[in-house]
JSON list of C-alpha atoms and ligand atoms in Angstrom, two decimals:
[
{"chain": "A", "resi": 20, "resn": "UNK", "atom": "CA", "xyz": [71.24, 95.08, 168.48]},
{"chain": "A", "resi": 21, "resn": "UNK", "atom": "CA", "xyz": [73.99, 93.13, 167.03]},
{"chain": "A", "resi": 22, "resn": "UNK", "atom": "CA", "xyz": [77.51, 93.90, 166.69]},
{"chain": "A", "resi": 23, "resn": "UNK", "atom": "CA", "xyz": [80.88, 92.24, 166.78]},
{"chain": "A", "resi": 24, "resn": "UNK", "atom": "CA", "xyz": [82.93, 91.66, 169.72]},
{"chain": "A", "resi": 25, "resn": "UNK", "atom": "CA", "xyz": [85.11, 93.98, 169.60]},
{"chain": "A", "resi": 26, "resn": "UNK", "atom": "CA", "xyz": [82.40, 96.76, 169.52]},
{"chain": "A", "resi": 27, "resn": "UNK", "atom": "CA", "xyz": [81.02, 95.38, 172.57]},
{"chain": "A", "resi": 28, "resn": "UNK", "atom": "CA", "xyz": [84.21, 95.12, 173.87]},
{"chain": "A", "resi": 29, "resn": "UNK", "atom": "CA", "xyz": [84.05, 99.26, 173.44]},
{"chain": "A", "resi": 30, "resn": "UNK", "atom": "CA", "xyz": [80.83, 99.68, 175.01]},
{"chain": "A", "resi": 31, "resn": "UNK", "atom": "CA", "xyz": [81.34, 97.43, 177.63]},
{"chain": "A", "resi": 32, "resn": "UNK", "atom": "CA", "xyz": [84.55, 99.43, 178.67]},
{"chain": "A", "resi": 33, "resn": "UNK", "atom": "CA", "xyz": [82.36, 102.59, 178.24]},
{"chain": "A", "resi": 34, "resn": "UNK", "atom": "CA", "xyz": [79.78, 101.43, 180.61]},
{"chain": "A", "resi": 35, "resn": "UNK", "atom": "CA", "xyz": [82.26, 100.22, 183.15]},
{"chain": "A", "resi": 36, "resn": "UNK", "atom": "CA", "xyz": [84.20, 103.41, 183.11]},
{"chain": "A", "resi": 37, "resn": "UNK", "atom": "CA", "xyz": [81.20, 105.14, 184.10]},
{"chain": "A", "resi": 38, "resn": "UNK", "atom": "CA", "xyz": [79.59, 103.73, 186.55]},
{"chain": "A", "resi": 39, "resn": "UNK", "atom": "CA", "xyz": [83.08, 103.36, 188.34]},
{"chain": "A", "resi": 40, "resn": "UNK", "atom": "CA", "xyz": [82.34, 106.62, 190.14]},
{"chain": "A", "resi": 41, "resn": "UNK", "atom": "CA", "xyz": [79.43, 105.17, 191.34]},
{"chain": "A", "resi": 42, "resn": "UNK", "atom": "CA", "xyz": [76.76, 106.59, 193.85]},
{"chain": "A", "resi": 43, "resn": "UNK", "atom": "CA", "xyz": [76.43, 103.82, 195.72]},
{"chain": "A", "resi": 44, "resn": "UNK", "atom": "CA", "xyz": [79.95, 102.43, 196.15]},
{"chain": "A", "resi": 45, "resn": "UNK", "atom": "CA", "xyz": [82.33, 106.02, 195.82]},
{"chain": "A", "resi": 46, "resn": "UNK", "atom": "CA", "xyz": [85.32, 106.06, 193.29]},
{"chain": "A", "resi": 47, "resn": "UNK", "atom": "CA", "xyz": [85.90, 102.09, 192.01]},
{"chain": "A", "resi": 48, "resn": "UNK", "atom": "CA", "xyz": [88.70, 103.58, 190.46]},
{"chain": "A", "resi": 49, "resn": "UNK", "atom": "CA", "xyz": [91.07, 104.78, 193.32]},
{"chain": "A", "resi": 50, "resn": "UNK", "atom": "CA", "xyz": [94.15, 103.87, 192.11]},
{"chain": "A", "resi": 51, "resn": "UNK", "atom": "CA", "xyz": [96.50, 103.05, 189.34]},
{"chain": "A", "resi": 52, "resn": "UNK", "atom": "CA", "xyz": [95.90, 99.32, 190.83]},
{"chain": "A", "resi": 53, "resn": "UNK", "atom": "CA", "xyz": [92.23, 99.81, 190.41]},
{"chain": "A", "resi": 54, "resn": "UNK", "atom": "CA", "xyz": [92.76, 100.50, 187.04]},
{"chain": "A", "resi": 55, "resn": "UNK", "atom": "CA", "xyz": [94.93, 97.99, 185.68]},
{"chain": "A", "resi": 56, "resn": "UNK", "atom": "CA", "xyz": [92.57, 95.28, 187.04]},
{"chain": "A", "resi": 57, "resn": "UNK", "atom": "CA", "xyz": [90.21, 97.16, 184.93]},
{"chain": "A", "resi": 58, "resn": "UNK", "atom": "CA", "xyz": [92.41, 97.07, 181.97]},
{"chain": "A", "resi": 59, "resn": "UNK", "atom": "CA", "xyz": [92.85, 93.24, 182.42]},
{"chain": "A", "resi": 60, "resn": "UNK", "atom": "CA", "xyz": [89.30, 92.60, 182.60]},
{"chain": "A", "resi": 61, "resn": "UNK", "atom": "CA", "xyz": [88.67, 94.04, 179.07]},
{"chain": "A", "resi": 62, "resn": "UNK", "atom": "CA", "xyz": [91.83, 92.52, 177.85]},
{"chain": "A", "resi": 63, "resn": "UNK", "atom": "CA", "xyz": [93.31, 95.90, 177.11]},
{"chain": "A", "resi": 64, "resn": "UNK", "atom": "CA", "xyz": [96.92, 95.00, 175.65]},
{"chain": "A", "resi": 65, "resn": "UNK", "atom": "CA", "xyz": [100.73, 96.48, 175.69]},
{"chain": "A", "resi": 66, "resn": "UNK", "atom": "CA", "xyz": [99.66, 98.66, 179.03]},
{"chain": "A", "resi": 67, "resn": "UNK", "atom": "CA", "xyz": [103.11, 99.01, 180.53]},
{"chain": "A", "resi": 68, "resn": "UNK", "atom": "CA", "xyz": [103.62, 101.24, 183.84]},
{"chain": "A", "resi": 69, "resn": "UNK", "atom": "CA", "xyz": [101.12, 103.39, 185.10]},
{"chain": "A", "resi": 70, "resn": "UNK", "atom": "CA", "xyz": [101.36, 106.52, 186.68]},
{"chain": "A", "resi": 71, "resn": "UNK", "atom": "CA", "xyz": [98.71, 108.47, 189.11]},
{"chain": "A", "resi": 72, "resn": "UNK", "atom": "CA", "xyz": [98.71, 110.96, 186.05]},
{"chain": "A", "resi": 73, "resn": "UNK", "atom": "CA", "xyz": [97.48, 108.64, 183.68]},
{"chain": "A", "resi": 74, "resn": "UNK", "atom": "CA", "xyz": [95.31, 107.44, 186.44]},
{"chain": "A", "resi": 75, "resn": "UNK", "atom": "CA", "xyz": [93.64, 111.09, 186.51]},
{"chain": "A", "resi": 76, "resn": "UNK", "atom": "CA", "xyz": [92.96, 111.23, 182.87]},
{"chain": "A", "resi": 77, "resn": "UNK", "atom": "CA", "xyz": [90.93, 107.75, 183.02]},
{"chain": "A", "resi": 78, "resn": "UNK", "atom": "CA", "xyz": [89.14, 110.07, 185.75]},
{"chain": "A", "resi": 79, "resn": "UNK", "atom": "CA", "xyz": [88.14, 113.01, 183.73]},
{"chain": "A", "resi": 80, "resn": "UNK", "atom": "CA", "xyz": [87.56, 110.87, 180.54]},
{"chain": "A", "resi": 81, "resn": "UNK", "atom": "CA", "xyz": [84.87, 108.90, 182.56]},
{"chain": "A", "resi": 82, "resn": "UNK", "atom": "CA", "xyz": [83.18, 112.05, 183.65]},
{"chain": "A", "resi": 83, "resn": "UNK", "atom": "CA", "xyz": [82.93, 112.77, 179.71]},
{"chain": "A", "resi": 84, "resn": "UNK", "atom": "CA", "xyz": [81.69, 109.55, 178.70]},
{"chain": "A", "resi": 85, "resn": "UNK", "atom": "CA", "xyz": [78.98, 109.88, 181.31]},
{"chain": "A", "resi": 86, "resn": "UNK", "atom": "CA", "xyz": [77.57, 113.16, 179.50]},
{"chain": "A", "resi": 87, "resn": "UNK", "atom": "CA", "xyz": [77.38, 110.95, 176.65]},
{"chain": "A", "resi": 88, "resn": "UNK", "atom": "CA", "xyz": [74.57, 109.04, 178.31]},
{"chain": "A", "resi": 89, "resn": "UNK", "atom": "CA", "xyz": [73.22, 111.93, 179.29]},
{"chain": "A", "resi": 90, "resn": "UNK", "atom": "CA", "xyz": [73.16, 114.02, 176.75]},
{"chain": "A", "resi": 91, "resn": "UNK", "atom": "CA", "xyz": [69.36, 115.32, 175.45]},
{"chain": "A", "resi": 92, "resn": "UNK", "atom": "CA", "xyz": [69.32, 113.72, 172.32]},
{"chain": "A", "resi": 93, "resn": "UNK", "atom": "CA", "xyz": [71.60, 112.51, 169.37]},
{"chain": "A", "resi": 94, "resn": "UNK", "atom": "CA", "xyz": [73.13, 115.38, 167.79]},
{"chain": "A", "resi": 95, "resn": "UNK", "atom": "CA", "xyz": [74.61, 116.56, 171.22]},
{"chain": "A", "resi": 96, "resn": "UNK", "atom": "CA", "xyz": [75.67, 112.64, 171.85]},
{"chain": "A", "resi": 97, "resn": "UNK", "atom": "CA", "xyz": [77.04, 112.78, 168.37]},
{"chain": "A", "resi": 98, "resn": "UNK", "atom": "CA", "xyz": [78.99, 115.84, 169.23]},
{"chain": "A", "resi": 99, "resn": "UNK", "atom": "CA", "xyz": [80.55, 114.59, 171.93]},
{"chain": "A", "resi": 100, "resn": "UNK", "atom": "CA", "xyz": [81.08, 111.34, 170.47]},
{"chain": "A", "resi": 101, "resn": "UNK", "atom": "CA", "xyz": [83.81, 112.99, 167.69]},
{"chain": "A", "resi": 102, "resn": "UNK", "atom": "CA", "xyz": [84.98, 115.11, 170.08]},
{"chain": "A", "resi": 103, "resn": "UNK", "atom": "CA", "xyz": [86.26, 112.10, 172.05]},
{"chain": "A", "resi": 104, "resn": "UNK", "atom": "CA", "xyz": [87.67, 110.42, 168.13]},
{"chain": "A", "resi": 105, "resn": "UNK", "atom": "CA", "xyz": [89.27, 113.95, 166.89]},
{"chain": "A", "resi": 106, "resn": "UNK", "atom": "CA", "xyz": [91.35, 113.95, 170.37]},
{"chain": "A", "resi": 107, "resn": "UNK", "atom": "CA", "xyz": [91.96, 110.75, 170.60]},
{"chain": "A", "resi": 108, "resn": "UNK", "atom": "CA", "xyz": [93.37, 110.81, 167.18]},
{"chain": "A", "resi": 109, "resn": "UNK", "atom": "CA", "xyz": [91.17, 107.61, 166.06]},
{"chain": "A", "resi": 110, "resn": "UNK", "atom": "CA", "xyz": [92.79, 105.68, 163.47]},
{"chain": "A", "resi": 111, "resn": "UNK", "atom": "CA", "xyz": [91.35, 102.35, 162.21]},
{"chain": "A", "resi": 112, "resn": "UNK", "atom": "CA", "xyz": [94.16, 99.87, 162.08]},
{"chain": "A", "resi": 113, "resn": "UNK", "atom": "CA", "xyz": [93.70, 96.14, 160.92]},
{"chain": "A", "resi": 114, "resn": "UNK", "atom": "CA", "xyz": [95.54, 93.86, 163.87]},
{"chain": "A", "resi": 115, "resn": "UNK", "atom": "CA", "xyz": [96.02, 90.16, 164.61]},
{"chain": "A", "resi": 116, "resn": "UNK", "atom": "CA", "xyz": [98.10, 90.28, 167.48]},
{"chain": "A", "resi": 117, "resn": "UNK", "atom": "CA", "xyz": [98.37, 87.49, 169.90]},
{"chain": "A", "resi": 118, "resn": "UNK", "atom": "CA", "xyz": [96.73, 85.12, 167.56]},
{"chain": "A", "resi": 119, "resn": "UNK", "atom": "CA", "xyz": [93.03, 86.82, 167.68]},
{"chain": "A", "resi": 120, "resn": "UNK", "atom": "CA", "xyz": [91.04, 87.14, 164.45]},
{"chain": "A", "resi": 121, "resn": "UNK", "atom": "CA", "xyz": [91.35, 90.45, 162.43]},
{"chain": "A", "resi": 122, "resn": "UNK", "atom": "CA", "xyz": [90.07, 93.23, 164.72]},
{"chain": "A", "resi": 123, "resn": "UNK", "atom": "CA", "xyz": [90.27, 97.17, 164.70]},
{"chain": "A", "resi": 124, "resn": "UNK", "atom": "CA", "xyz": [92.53, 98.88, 167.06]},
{"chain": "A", "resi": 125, "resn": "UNK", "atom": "CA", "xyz": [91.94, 102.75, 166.85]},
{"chain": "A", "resi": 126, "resn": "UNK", "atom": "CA", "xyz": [95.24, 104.09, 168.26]},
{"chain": "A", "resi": 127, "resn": "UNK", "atom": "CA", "xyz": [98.84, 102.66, 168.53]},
{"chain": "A", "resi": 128, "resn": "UNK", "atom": "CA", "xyz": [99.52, 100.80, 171.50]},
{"chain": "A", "resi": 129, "resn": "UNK", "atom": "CA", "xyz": [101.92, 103.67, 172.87]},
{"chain": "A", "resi": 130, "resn": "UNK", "atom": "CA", "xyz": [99.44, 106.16, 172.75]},
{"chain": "A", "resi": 131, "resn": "UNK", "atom": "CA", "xyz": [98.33, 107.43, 176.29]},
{"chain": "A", "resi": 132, "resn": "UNK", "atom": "CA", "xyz": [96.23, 104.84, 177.84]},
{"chain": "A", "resi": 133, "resn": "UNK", "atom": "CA", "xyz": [92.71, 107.52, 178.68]},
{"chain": "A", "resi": 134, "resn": "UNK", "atom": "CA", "xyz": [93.12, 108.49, 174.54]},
{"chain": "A", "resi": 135, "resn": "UNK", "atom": "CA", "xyz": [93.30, 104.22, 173.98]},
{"chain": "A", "resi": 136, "resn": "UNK", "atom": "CA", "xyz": [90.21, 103.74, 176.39]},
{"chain": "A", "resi": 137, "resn": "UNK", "atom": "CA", "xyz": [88.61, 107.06, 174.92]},
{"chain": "A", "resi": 138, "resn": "UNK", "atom": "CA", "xyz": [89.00, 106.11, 171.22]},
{"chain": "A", "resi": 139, "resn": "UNK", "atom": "CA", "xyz": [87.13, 102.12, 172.14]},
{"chain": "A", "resi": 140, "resn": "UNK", "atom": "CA", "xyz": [84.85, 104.07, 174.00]},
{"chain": "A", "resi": 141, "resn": "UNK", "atom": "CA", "xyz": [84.02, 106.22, 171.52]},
{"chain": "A", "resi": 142, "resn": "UNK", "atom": "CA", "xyz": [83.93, 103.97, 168.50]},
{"chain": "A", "resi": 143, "resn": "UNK", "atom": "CA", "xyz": [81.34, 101.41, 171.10]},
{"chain": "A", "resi": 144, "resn": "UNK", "atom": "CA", "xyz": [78.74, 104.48, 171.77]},
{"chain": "A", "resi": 145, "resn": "UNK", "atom": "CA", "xyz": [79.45, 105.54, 168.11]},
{"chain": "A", "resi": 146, "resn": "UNK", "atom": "CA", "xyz": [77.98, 101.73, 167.07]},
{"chain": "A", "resi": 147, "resn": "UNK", "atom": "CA", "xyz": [75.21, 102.36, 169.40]},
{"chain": "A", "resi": 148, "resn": "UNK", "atom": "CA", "xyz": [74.45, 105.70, 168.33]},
{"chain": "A", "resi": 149, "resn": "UNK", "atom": "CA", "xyz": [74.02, 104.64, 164.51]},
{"chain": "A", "resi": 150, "resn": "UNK", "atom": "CA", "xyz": [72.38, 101.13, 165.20]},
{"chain": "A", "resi": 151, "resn": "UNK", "atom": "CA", "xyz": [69.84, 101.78, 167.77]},
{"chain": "A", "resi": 152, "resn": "UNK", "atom": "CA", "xyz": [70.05, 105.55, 168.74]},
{"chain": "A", "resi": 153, "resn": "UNK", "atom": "CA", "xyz": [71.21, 107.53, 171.70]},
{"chain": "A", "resi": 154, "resn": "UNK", "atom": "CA", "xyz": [67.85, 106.51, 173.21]},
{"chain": "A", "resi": 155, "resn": "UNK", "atom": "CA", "xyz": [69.77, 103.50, 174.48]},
{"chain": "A", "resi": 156, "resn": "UNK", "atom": "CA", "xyz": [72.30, 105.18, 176.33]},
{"chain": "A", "resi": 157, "resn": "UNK", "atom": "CA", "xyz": [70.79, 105.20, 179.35]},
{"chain": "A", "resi": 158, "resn": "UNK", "atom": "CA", "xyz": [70.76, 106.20, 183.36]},
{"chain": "A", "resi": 159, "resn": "UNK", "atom": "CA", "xyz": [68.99, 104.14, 185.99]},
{"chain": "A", "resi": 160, "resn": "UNK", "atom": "CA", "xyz": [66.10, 104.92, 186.97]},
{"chain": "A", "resi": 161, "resn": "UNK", "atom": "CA", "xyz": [66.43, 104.07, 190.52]},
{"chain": "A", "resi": 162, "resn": "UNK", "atom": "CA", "xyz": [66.79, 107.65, 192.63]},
{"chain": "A", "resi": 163, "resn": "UNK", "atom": "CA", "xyz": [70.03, 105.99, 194.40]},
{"chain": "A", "resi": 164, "resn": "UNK", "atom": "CA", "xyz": [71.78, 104.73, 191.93]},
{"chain": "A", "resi": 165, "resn": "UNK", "atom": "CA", "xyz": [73.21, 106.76, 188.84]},
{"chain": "A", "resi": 166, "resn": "UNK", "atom": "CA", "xyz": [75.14, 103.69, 186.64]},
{"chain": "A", "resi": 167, "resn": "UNK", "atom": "CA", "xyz": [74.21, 103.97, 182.66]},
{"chain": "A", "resi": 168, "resn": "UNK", "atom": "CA", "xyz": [73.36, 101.07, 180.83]},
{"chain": "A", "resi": 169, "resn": "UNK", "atom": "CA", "xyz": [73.26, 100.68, 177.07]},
{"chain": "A", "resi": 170, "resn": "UNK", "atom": "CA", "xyz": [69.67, 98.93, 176.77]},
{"chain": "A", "resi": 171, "resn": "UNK", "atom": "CA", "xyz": [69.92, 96.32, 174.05]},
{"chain": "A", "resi": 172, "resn": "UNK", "atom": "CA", "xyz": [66.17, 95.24, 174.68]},
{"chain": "A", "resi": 173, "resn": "UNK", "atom": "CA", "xyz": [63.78, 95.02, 171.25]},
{"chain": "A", "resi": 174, "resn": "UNK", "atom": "CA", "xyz": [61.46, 97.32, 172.48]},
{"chain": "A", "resi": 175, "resn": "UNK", "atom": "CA", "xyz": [63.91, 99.71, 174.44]},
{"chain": "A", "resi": 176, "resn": "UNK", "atom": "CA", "xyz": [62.32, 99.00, 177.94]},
{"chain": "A", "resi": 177, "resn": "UNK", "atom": "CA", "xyz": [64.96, 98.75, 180.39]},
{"chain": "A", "resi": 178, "resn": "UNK", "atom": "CA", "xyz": [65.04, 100.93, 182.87]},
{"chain": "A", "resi": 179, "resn": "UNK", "atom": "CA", "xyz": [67.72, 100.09, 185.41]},
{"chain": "A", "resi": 180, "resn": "UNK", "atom": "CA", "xyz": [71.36, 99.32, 185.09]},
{"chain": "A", "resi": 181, "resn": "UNK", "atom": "CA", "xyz": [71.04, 95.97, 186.89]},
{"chain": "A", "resi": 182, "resn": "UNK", "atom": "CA", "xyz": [68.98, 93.38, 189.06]},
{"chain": "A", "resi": 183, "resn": "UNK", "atom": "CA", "xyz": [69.69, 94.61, 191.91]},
{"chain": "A", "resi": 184, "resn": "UNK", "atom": "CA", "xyz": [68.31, 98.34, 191.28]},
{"chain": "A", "resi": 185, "resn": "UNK", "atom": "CA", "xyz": [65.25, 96.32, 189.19]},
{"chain": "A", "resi": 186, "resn": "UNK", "atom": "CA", "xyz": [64.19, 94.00, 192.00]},
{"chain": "A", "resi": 187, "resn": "UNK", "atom": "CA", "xyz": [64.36, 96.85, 195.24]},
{"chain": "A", "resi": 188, "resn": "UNK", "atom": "CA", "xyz": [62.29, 98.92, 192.68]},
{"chain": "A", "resi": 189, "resn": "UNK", "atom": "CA", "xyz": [59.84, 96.15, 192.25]},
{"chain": "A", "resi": 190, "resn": "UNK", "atom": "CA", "xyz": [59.72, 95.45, 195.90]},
{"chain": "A", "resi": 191, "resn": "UNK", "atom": "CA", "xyz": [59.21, 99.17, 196.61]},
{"chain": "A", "resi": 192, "resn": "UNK", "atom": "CA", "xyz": [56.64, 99.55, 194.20]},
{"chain": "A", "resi": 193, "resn": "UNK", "atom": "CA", "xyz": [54.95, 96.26, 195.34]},
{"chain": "A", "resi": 194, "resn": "UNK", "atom": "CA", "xyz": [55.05, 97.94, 199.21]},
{"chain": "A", "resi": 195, "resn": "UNK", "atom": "CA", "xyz": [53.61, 101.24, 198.02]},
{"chain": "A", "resi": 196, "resn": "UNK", "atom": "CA", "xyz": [50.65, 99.80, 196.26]},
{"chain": "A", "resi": 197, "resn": "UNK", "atom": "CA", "xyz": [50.15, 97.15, 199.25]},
{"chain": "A", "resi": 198, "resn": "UNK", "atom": "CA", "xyz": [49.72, 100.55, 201.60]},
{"chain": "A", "resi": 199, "resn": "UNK", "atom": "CA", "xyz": [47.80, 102.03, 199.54]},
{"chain": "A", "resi": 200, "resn": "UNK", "atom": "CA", "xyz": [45.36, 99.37, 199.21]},
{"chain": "A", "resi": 201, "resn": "UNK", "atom": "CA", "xyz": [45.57, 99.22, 203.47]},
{"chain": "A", "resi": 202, "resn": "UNK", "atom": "CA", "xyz": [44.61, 102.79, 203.60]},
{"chain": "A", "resi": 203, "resn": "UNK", "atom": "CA", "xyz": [42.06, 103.27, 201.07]},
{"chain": "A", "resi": 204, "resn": "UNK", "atom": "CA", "xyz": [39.98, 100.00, 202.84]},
{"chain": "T", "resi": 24, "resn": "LIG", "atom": "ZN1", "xyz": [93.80, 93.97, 169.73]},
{"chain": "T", "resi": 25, "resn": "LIG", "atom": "ZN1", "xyz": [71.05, 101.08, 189.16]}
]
C-alpha cells in the first residue's frame, strides 16, 4: 500500500496513540509532558500550552481509535471512522506552512488538539480502509501484548505489532514443538 506522507503521517499517529496504553508498559501517555513529546515526534505544529484536560481527551480519543482496529469488519470501522471526521469537524485545507510542499491539514490550528489528532487519525485509517481494507487494521497476536499495527504486507500476513512480540513467538513456538518431539520419542 502506497500513500503520501502525510497519510502516513495520520496512521502513524493513529497507531502510536493506541498502543500508548499499552499492556506491557501501562499508560505511555501520563502526562501533558508525555504528550507533547508525542506531538513533536509527528511534527504536529502551532501546539501552544497544554492542559491535563486536553491531556484527557487524547486519552479517551485513543480508546476510540483502538475500536477502530477492532472493529468486526468494514462497515462498523467505517462508522466509526466518520464519526471521528463529523466531530472533529474535518475540513480539507491546502497548506504550505514552514516551507513544506502542499499538504492537507483537516482542522485549523486552534482547534482542540484530541479533534486535530482525531481528524489525522481519522483521515490515515480512512486511506487504509479504502486502499487495502479494515483487514489491515490489526491487533497482535501475541496473548501479552495488545498494540495494533496497520499491516502493509502484499499478502496481509503480519501478525504482530513488532519484532520483539514476532521473535518470543517464534522462540515459543520453536520450544513447544522441541517438547513435543521429546515426549512423543
Ligand atoms: Zn502542516
Ligand atoms: Zn505485540
Amino acid at each position: 500500500m502506497n500513500f503520501d506522507s502525510y497519510t502516513d503521517c495520520g496512521i502513524e499517529v493513529a497507531v502510536e496513540l493506541v498502543n500508548s496504553d499499552s499492556r506491557e508498559d501501562g499508560d505511555l501517555l501520563p502526562d501533558v509532558a508525555a504528550l507533547r513529546a508525542l506531538l513533536q515526534r509527528h511534527a504536529v505544529s502551532g501546539v501552544g500550552r497544554l492542559t491535563a484536560q486536553e491531556l484527557g481527551e487524547v486519552r479517551a480519543l485513543r480508546t476510540r481509535l483502538r475500536s477502530i482496529f477492532e472493529a468486526g469488519d468494514d462497515a462498523e470501522a467505517a462508522q466509526l471512522i466518520n464519526e471521528l471526521l463529523v466531530e472533529s469537524r474535518a475540513l480539507p485545507q491546502l497548506s504550505s506552512h514552514d516551507g513544506e510542499p502542499w499538504h492537507l491539514h483537516y482542522t485549523s490550528r486552534d482547534a482542540p488538539i484530541a479533534l486535530r489528532l482525531a481528524a489525522e487519525a481519522a483521515m490515515g485509517l480512512a486511506a487504509v480502509l479504502r486502499v487495502g481494507g479494515g483487514e489491515r487494521m490489526s491487533t497482535c497476536a501475541d496473548d501479552r501484548c495488545r498494540d495494533v499495527f496497520v499491516d502493509a504486507s502484499r499478502n496481509r500476513s503480519r501478525r504482530f505489532c513488532s519484532d520483539t512480540c514476532a521473535n518470543r513467538n517464534n522462540v515459543a513456538a520453536h520450544r513447544a514443538r522441541r517438547r513435543a518431539q521429546a515426549t512423543s520419542v
